[in-house]
């Protein structure tokens, strides 16, 4: 079992996976390999929870059937400046624990912090990522190469194009 949450833990009570800490302090991950009787790090031998200081707390996390955890987040959203990036990060389940194995930029130059974001893996392996644009709209992209590159999907909020028939005379 894996649990991920936003928290501030005192030094010595957590293993830092990253040297630098971003806005809000990052997220903490802890796992149990004995059905929840004991809790520790991301592998059975780790005793301390793991702090991912570069995982943004202004984000949402989702998991898939394989046990992988995905997060969509922004960097530096609290400064209220324009032009920040949207990232997808993954903790992959290896069978022996979890490893941080993916960080990819999904979108760039957003103007307002998203309020909701999610990642979903389909049975085909395609990843879908969706988030609000902060103004009431929704953005979605997909990846067919395990999250390395992302392509936009059709904007379903736009009206269909008007096509005029040419009957030829």
Coordinates of C-alpha atoms in Angstrom, one line a residue:
X1 CA 0.0 0.0 0.0
X2 CA 1.2 3.5 -0.8
X3 CA 0.1 6.7 0.8
X4 CA 1.1 10.2 -0.5
X5 CA 0.2 13.4 1.3
X6 CA 1.2 17.0 1.8
X7 CA 3.0 17.4 5.1
X8 CA 5.8 19.1 6.9
X9 CA 7.8 16.6 8.9
X10 CA 10.7 17.5 11.2
X11 CA 14.3 16.7 10.1
X12 CA 15.3 13.2 10.9
X13 CA 11.7 11.9 10.5
X14 CA 11.9 11.7 6.7
X15 CA 14.4 10.7 4.0
X16 CA 14.8 13.5 1.5
X17 CA 14.7 12.2 -2.1
X18 CA 15.5 15.6 -3.5
X19 CA 18.1 18.2 -2.5
X20 CA 15.9 21.2 -3.1
X21 CA 12.4 22.0 -1.8
X22 CA 9.8 23.7 -3.9
X23 CA 6.9 25.9 -2.9
X24 CA 5.0 24.3 0.0
X25 CA 7.6 21.8 0.9
X26 CA 6.7 19.0 -1.5
X27 CA 4.9 15.7 -0.7
X28 CA 5.6 12.8 1.6
X29 CA 5.2 9.1 0.5
X30 CA 5.1 6.1 2.8
X31 CA 4.4 2.5 2.1
X32 CA 3.4 -0.7 3.9
X33 CA 4.5 -4.1 2.7
X34 CA 2.7 -6.0 5.5
X35 CA -0.9 -5.0 5.0
X36 CA -0.7 -1.8 7.0
X37 CA 0.9 -3.1 10.2
X38 CA 4.1 -1.1 9.8
X39 CA 4.9 1.9 7.6
X40 CA 8.1 3.2 6.2
X41 CA 9.7 4.3 2.9
X42 CA 9.2 3.2 -0.7
X43 CA 11.0 -0.2 -0.3
X44 CA 10.6 -2.8 2.4
X45 CA 14.0 -1.9 3.9
X46 CA 13.4 1.8 4.2
X47 CA 12.2 2.8 7.7
X48 CA 11.5 6.5 7.1
X49 CA 8.9 8.1 4.8
X50 CA 10.3 9.8 1.7
X51 CA 10.0 13.5 1.0
X52 CA 9.8 14.5 -2.6
X53 CA 10.6 18.2 -2.4
X54 CA 10.2 18.8 -6.1
X55 CA 6.7 17.3 -6.3
X56 CA 4.3 20.3 -6.1
X57 CA 1.6 20.4 -3.5
X58 CA -0.6 22.3 -5.8
X59 CA -1.4 19.1 -7.6
X60 CA -3.5 16.0 -7.6
X61 CA -2.4 12.4 -7.6
X62 CA -4.0 9.3 -9.1
X63 CA -3.0 5.7 -9.2
X64 CA -3.6 2.9 -11.8
X65 CA -4.3 -0.8 -11.5
X66 CA -0.5 -1.6 -11.7
X67 CA 0.2 0.5 -8.5
X68 CA 1.9 3.4 -10.3
X69 CA 1.2 6.8 -8.9
X70 CA 0.8 9.9 -11.2
X71 CA 0.8 13.6 -10.3
X72 CA 0.0 16.6 -12.4
X73 CA 1.3 19.8 -10.9
X74 CA 2.6 23.3 -11.6
X75 CA 5.8 24.9 -10.6
X76 CA 5.8 28.3 -8.8
X77 CA 2.1 28.8 -9.1
X78 CA 2.0 30.7 -5.8
X79 CA 3.9 33.7 -7.1
X80 CA 0.9 34.6 -9.3
X81 CA 3.1 35.4 -12.3
X82 CA 2.2 34.3 -15.8
X83 CA 3.9 31.7 -17.9
X84 CA 4.5 28.6 -15.8
X85 CA 4.7 24.9 -16.7
X86 CA 2.6 21.8 -16.0
X87 CA 4.4 18.7 -15.1
X88 CA 3.5 15.0 -14.9
X89 CA 5.5 12.9 -12.4
X90 CA 5.3 9.2 -11.7
X91 CA 6.2 6.8 -8.9
X92 CA 6.4 3.4 -10.7
X93 CA 5.7 0.2 -8.8
X94 CA 8.5 -2.3 -9.4
X95 CA 7.1 -5.2 -7.4
X96 CA 9.7 -4.5 -4.7
X97 CA 8.6 -1.0 -4.0
X98 CA 8.2 2.3 -5.8
X99 CA 10.8 4.4 -7.8
X100 CA 10.4 7.9 -9.1
X101 CA 11.0 7.3 -12.8
X102 CA 9.2 10.0 -14.8
X103 CA 9.0 13.8 -14.9
X104 CA 7.7 15.4 -18.1
X105 CA 6.5 18.8 -19.1
X106 CA 2.9 18.4 -20.4
X107 CA 2.1 22.1 -21.2
X108 CA 3.8 25.5 -20.9
X109 CA 2.9 29.1 -20.5
X110 CA -0.2 28.7 -18.4
X111 CA -1.7 31.9 -17.0
X112 CA -3.6 30.8 -13.9
X113 CA -3.2 27.9 -11.5
X114 CA -5.4 24.9 -12.2
X115 CA -7.8 23.9 -9.5
X116 CA -8.2 20.2 -10.6
X117 CA -5.9 17.8 -12.4
X118 CA -5.9 14.1 -13.1
X119 CA -4.0 11.4 -15.0
X120 CA -5.5 8.1 -16.2
X121 CA -3.9 5.1 -17.8
X122 CA -6.1 3.1 -20.2
X123 CA -5.9 -0.6 -20.7
X124 CA -4.2 0.1 -24.0
X125 CA -1.4 1.9 -22.2
X126 CA -2.4 5.4 -23.4
X127 CA -2.1 8.1 -20.7
X128 CA -4.7 10.8 -20.5
X129 CA -4.0 14.0 -18.5
X130 CA -6.6 16.6 -17.9
X131 CA -6.6 19.8 -15.8
X132 CA -8.6 23.0 -15.5
X133 CA -7.0 26.1 -16.9
X134 CA -7.9 28.2 -13.9
X135 CA -10.5 30.2 -15.9
X136 CA -13.2 27.6 -16.0
X137 CA -12.0 25.7 -19.0
X138 CA -10.5 22.3 -19.3
X139 CA -7.3 21.1 -21.1
X140 CA -6.5 17.5 -22.0
X141 CA -3.5 15.8 -23.6
X142 CA -2.6 12.2 -24.2
X143 CA 0.7 10.2 -24.4
X144 CA 1.3 6.9 -26.2
X145 CA 4.9 6.6 -25.1
X146 CA 4.5 6.3 -21.4
X147 CA 4.5 10.0 -20.6
X148 CA 7.6 11.1 -22.4
X149 CA 5.8 13.2 -25.0
X150 CA 2.2 14.6 -25.0
X151 CA -0.2 15.5 -27.8
X152 CA -3.3 17.8 -27.5
X153 CA -6.7 16.3 -28.1
X154 CA -9.6 18.0 -29.8
X155 CA -11.2 20.7 -27.7
X156 CA -14.6 19.3 -27.1
X157 CA -15.9 22.7 -25.7
X158 CA -15.6 24.3 -29.2
X159 CA -18.6 24.2 -31.5
X160 CA -18.3 21.9 -34.5
X161 CA -17.0 23.5 -37.7
X162 CA -19.6 24.8 -40.2
X163 CA -19.1 23.2 -43.6
X164 CA -21.0 24.6 -46.6
X165 CA -21.9 22.0 -49.2
X166 CA -20.9 22.8 -52.7
X167 CA -23.4 21.1 -55.0
X168 CA -21.8 22.1 -58.3
X169 CA -23.9 23.5 -61.0

